[in-house]
């Protein structure tokens, strides 16, 4: 039985200094259920004045001698584990709330949905908590009679701007290392999907985190710009489009040269070699592209198939995709939900029209699904050329483009011919061939015989214009740490 959400009781205010408050300007915006096009509720809209309040709270919480700074690493660990336990307690509610606000399915019987996002959220929070008391420095042998060591210190007040495609999971990916390293944070969530983070704000207070450690603002890009430009923010972390990523870098440079990590867009290639198992290739391509309605930065939107198996793969892929069930989260056996809002819905349909105009062959879908909600049919193009718009630009929807290639070298060269470098995948029964190819692909993650597989311990991030810095693994902690060197002369003989 699906848990119900009483929208009249949802928290819609800003979370600042462990209290829920209205915005200074009193502005609100509506969040919409993309499956029905109906308003879920109105949410307080953060402006620059609210950013100032939240940053001041985070700065105060980071001051030396504050309750947060006085905690041991093991204390931070225990608070994080308590937060994870509270999220697990409210898991069923959060799964439905996320589906209501974002549109994605809940996920049953092995299907992807918000249930998977909650699993990964809990996994990562608990993984990050395990690092909280293990921020190790080092003693360094040096010339002369000197004692030298390096210690790790939290970078300070952080800003975190998270996207709408995985709201609660991206919150976890940011808050995990921020809390583990002892930093404080101001979140700016997407105006498309603000609700799950606000509920987590309740749980942060319930878990016992001191005031000001985590602050959560709902709002538009203007609030994000104010956060990225703020002189009292020491670090900004952003997940979103490459275009906005460029602006974040600009804002950081024009203000206080704050540290920046970026996880940005992608146009991920999948290379299917002639020795690939067709069933494996089809299943990998389906997970790579149609997961989360295609709204994934790592989506395998360029699928290169060896010419000798191209037609066989296309026939099997079309047949498989015809079995994708499209519908709302509260319907049975759903694989694909709606696009997140009308803007994305029209954008994806525009790309489909462009693909047809440029001469690609539409093999499946290409239209709106139904007459209500922002649903788009699973869509497959063949005869796609590298210079077509759908081959170059990030579509962020359920639109698969299939290309032919003749040689391994050709496939690798074409796969790398993009400004992006977030992810890639290889499908082959020859392990040596697959690993060699993986090493030649210019991407932060390369999967072999799978796609869109993630784990808390495995670093994730991009090359080129897909960003810099890494999420997940211990590498994520390093984004929020400074290294301080301490040296002093010793007396007595050098030993």
Short mmCIF file of N, CA and C in Angstrom, two decimals, residues 281-350:
data_model
loop_
_atom_site.label_atom_id
_atom_site.label_comp_id
_atom_site.label_asym_id
_atom_site.label_seq_id
_atom_site.Cartn_x
_atom_site.Cartn_y
_atom_site.Cartn_z
N UNK A 281 23.83 -5.86 -24.16
CA UNK A 281 23.91 -4.53 -24.78
C UNK A 281 22.58 -3.79 -24.67
N UNK A 282 21.49 -4.47 -24.93
CA UNK A 282 20.16 -3.85 -24.87
C UNK A 282 19.83 -3.43 -23.44
N UNK A 283 20.06 -4.32 -22.50
CA UNK A 283 19.76 -3.99 -21.10
C UNK A 283 20.62 -2.84 -20.60
N UNK A 284 21.89 -2.82 -21.01
CA UNK A 284 22.80 -1.75 -20.61
C UNK A 284 22.37 -0.43 -21.22
N UNK A 285 21.99 -0.45 -22.51
CA UNK A 285 21.56 0.77 -23.18
C UNK A 285 20.25 1.30 -22.58
N UNK A 286 19.36 0.40 -22.23
CA UNK A 286 18.09 0.84 -21.61
C UNK A 286 18.35 1.53 -20.27
N UNK A 287 19.18 0.91 -19.43
CA UNK A 287 19.49 1.53 -18.14
C UNK A 287 20.27 2.82 -18.33
N UNK A 288 21.11 2.84 -19.35
CA UNK A 288 21.94 4.01 -19.59
C UNK A 288 21.16 5.23 -20.04
N UNK A 289 20.11 5.02 -20.82
CA UNK A 289 19.40 6.16 -21.40
C UNK A 289 18.05 6.45 -20.76
N UNK A 290 17.24 5.43 -20.53
CA UNK A 290 15.85 5.67 -20.11
C UNK A 290 15.68 5.79 -18.60
N UNK A 291 16.72 5.50 -17.82
CA UNK A 291 16.64 5.67 -16.38
C UNK A 291 16.24 7.11 -16.03
N UNK A 292 15.29 7.24 -15.10
CA UNK A 292 14.88 8.56 -14.61
C UNK A 292 14.38 9.48 -15.73
N UNK A 293 13.66 8.88 -16.69
CA UNK A 293 13.08 9.63 -17.80
C UNK A 293 14.16 10.28 -18.68
N UNK A 294 15.37 9.74 -18.63
CA UNK A 294 16.48 10.32 -19.38
C UNK A 294 17.07 11.55 -18.73
N UNK A 295 16.59 11.88 -17.55
CA UNK A 295 17.04 13.10 -16.85
C UNK A 295 18.22 12.76 -15.94
N UNK A 296 19.30 12.33 -16.57
CA UNK A 296 20.50 11.92 -15.85
C UNK A 296 21.70 12.52 -16.58
N UNK A 297 22.60 13.13 -15.84
CA UNK A 297 23.75 13.78 -16.48
C UNK A 297 24.67 12.76 -17.16
N UNK A 298 24.60 11.51 -16.74
CA UNK A 298 25.44 10.45 -17.34
C UNK A 298 24.70 9.66 -18.42
N UNK A 299 23.52 10.09 -18.81
CA UNK A 299 22.71 9.32 -19.77
C UNK A 299 23.52 8.96 -21.02
N UNK A 300 23.41 7.71 -21.44
CA UNK A 300 24.17 7.23 -22.61
C UNK A 300 23.44 7.66 -23.89
N UNK A 301 23.48 8.93 -24.15
CA UNK A 301 22.69 9.50 -25.25
C UNK A 301 23.37 9.38 -26.61
N UNK A 302 24.61 8.87 -26.64
CA UNK A 302 25.28 8.56 -27.92
C UNK A 302 25.69 7.09 -27.90
N UNK A 303 24.96 6.27 -28.60
CA UNK A 303 25.23 4.83 -28.59
C UNK A 303 25.85 4.43 -29.92
N UNK A 304 27.13 4.07 -29.86
CA UNK A 304 27.88 3.66 -31.05
C UNK A 304 27.86 2.14 -31.15
N UNK A 305 27.33 1.61 -32.25
CA UNK A 305 27.16 0.17 -32.42
C UNK A 305 27.95 -0.28 -33.65
N UNK A 306 28.73 -1.34 -33.50
CA UNK A 306 29.49 -1.85 -34.64
C UNK A 306 28.54 -2.21 -35.78
N UNK A 307 28.94 -1.88 -36.98
CA UNK A 307 28.06 -2.04 -38.14
C UNK A 307 27.60 -3.49 -38.35
N UNK A 308 28.41 -4.46 -37.92
CA UNK A 308 28.06 -5.86 -38.16
C UNK A 308 26.90 -6.34 -37.30
N UNK A 309 26.64 -5.66 -36.17
CA UNK A 309 25.53 -6.06 -35.30
C UNK A 309 24.49 -4.94 -35.15
N UNK A 310 24.67 -3.87 -35.90
CA UNK A 310 23.81 -2.69 -35.75
C UNK A 310 22.34 -3.02 -35.91
N UNK A 311 21.99 -3.66 -37.01
CA UNK A 311 20.57 -3.91 -37.28
C UNK A 311 19.96 -4.85 -36.25
N UNK A 312 20.72 -5.85 -35.85
CA UNK A 312 20.24 -6.79 -34.84
C UNK A 312 20.02 -6.07 -33.51
N UNK A 313 20.96 -5.22 -33.14
CA UNK A 313 20.82 -4.46 -31.89
C UNK A 313 19.61 -3.53 -31.95
N UNK A 314 19.46 -2.81 -33.04
CA UNK A 314 18.35 -1.85 -33.16
C UNK A 314 17.01 -2.57 -33.02
N UNK A 315 16.86 -3.69 -33.70
CA UNK A 315 15.59 -4.43 -33.63
C UNK A 315 15.30 -4.86 -32.20
N UNK A 316 16.31 -5.38 -31.51
CA UNK A 316 16.12 -5.82 -30.12
C UNK A 316 15.88 -4.63 -29.19
N UNK A 317 16.57 -3.51 -29.45
CA UNK A 317 16.41 -2.33 -28.60
C UNK A 317 15.02 -1.74 -28.74
N UNK A 318 14.52 -1.65 -29.96
CA UNK A 318 13.17 -1.13 -30.18
C UNK A 318 12.14 -2.02 -29.50
N UNK A 319 12.28 -3.32 -29.65
CA UNK A 319 11.34 -4.25 -29.03
C UNK A 319 11.36 -4.09 -27.51
N UNK A 320 12.55 -3.95 -26.94
CA UNK A 320 12.67 -3.79 -25.49
C UNK A 320 12.02 -2.49 -25.03
N UNK A 321 12.30 -1.42 -25.72
CA UNK A 321 11.79 -0.11 -25.31
C UNK A 321 10.27 -0.02 -25.46
N UNK A 322 9.71 -0.80 -26.35
CA UNK A 322 8.25 -0.83 -26.49
C UNK A 322 7.58 -1.34 -25.22
N UNK A 323 8.35 -2.05 -24.39
CA UNK A 323 7.80 -2.59 -23.16
C UNK A 323 7.94 -1.68 -21.96
N UNK A 324 8.46 -0.47 -22.17
CA UNK A 324 8.61 0.48 -21.07
C UNK A 324 7.24 1.05 -20.73
N UNK A 325 6.83 0.89 -19.48
CA UNK A 325 5.53 1.38 -19.03
C UNK A 325 5.65 2.82 -18.54
N UNK A 326 4.87 3.70 -19.14
CA UNK A 326 4.91 5.12 -18.82
C UNK A 326 3.67 5.49 -18.01
N UNK A 327 3.87 6.23 -16.92
CA UNK A 327 2.72 6.64 -16.12
C UNK A 327 3.12 7.34 -14.85
N UNK A 328 2.13 7.70 -14.03
CA UNK A 328 2.36 8.38 -12.77
C UNK A 328 2.85 7.43 -11.69
N UNK A 329 3.44 7.99 -10.67
CA UNK A 329 4.05 7.17 -9.61
C UNK A 329 3.03 6.31 -8.87
N UNK A 330 1.77 6.73 -8.88
CA UNK A 330 0.74 5.98 -8.15
C UNK A 330 0.05 4.93 -9.01
N UNK A 331 0.54 4.74 -10.24
CA UNK A 331 0.04 3.66 -11.10
C UNK A 331 0.90 2.42 -10.91
N UNK A 332 0.42 1.29 -11.37
CA UNK A 332 1.10 0.02 -11.14
C UNK A 332 2.14 -0.26 -12.22
N UNK A 333 3.28 -0.85 -11.79
CA UNK A 333 4.32 -1.35 -12.69
C UNK A 333 4.84 -0.28 -13.65
N UNK A 334 5.18 0.88 -13.12
CA UNK A 334 5.64 1.99 -13.95
C UNK A 334 7.16 2.01 -14.03
N UNK A 335 7.67 2.16 -15.26
CA UNK A 335 9.10 2.27 -15.50
C UNK A 335 9.53 3.72 -15.70
N UNK A 336 8.66 4.52 -16.31
CA UNK A 336 9.04 5.88 -16.69
C UNK A 336 7.94 6.86 -16.32
N UNK A 337 8.32 7.92 -15.63
CA UNK A 337 7.39 8.96 -15.26
C UNK A 337 7.45 10.13 -16.23
N UNK A 338 6.90 11.28 -15.84
CA UNK A 338 6.92 12.47 -16.69
C UNK A 338 8.25 13.20 -16.60
N UNK A 339 8.50 14.12 -17.55
CA UNK A 339 9.60 15.07 -17.38
C UNK A 339 9.23 15.98 -16.22
N UNK A 340 10.21 16.64 -15.64
CA UNK A 340 10.00 17.30 -14.36
C UNK A 340 9.04 18.48 -14.44
N UNK A 341 8.97 19.18 -15.58
CA UNK A 341 8.04 20.30 -15.70
C UNK A 341 7.80 20.62 -17.17
N UNK A 342 6.97 21.61 -17.41
CA UNK A 342 6.60 21.96 -18.78
C UNK A 342 7.79 22.45 -19.58
N UNK A 343 8.71 23.16 -18.92
CA UNK A 343 9.89 23.67 -19.61
C UNK A 343 10.70 22.51 -20.18
N UNK A 344 10.99 21.51 -19.36
CA UNK A 344 11.76 20.36 -19.84
C UNK A 344 10.98 19.54 -20.86
N UNK A 345 9.69 19.41 -20.65
CA UNK A 345 8.81 18.69 -21.57
C UNK A 345 8.90 19.28 -22.98
N UNK A 346 8.74 20.58 -23.09
CA UNK A 346 8.78 21.24 -24.40
C UNK A 346 10.18 21.23 -24.99
N UNK A 347 11.18 21.33 -24.13
CA UNK A 347 12.56 21.29 -24.61
C UNK A 347 12.88 19.95 -25.26
N UNK A 348 12.48 18.86 -24.61
CA UNK A 348 12.75 17.52 -25.15
C UNK A 348 11.99 17.31 -26.46
N UNK A 349 10.72 17.70 -26.51
CA UNK A 349 9.96 17.57 -27.74
C UNK A 349 10.59 18.40 -28.86
N UNK A 350 11.17 19.53 -28.51
CA UNK A 350 11.87 20.35 -29.50
C UNK A 350 13.07 19.64 -30.08
#
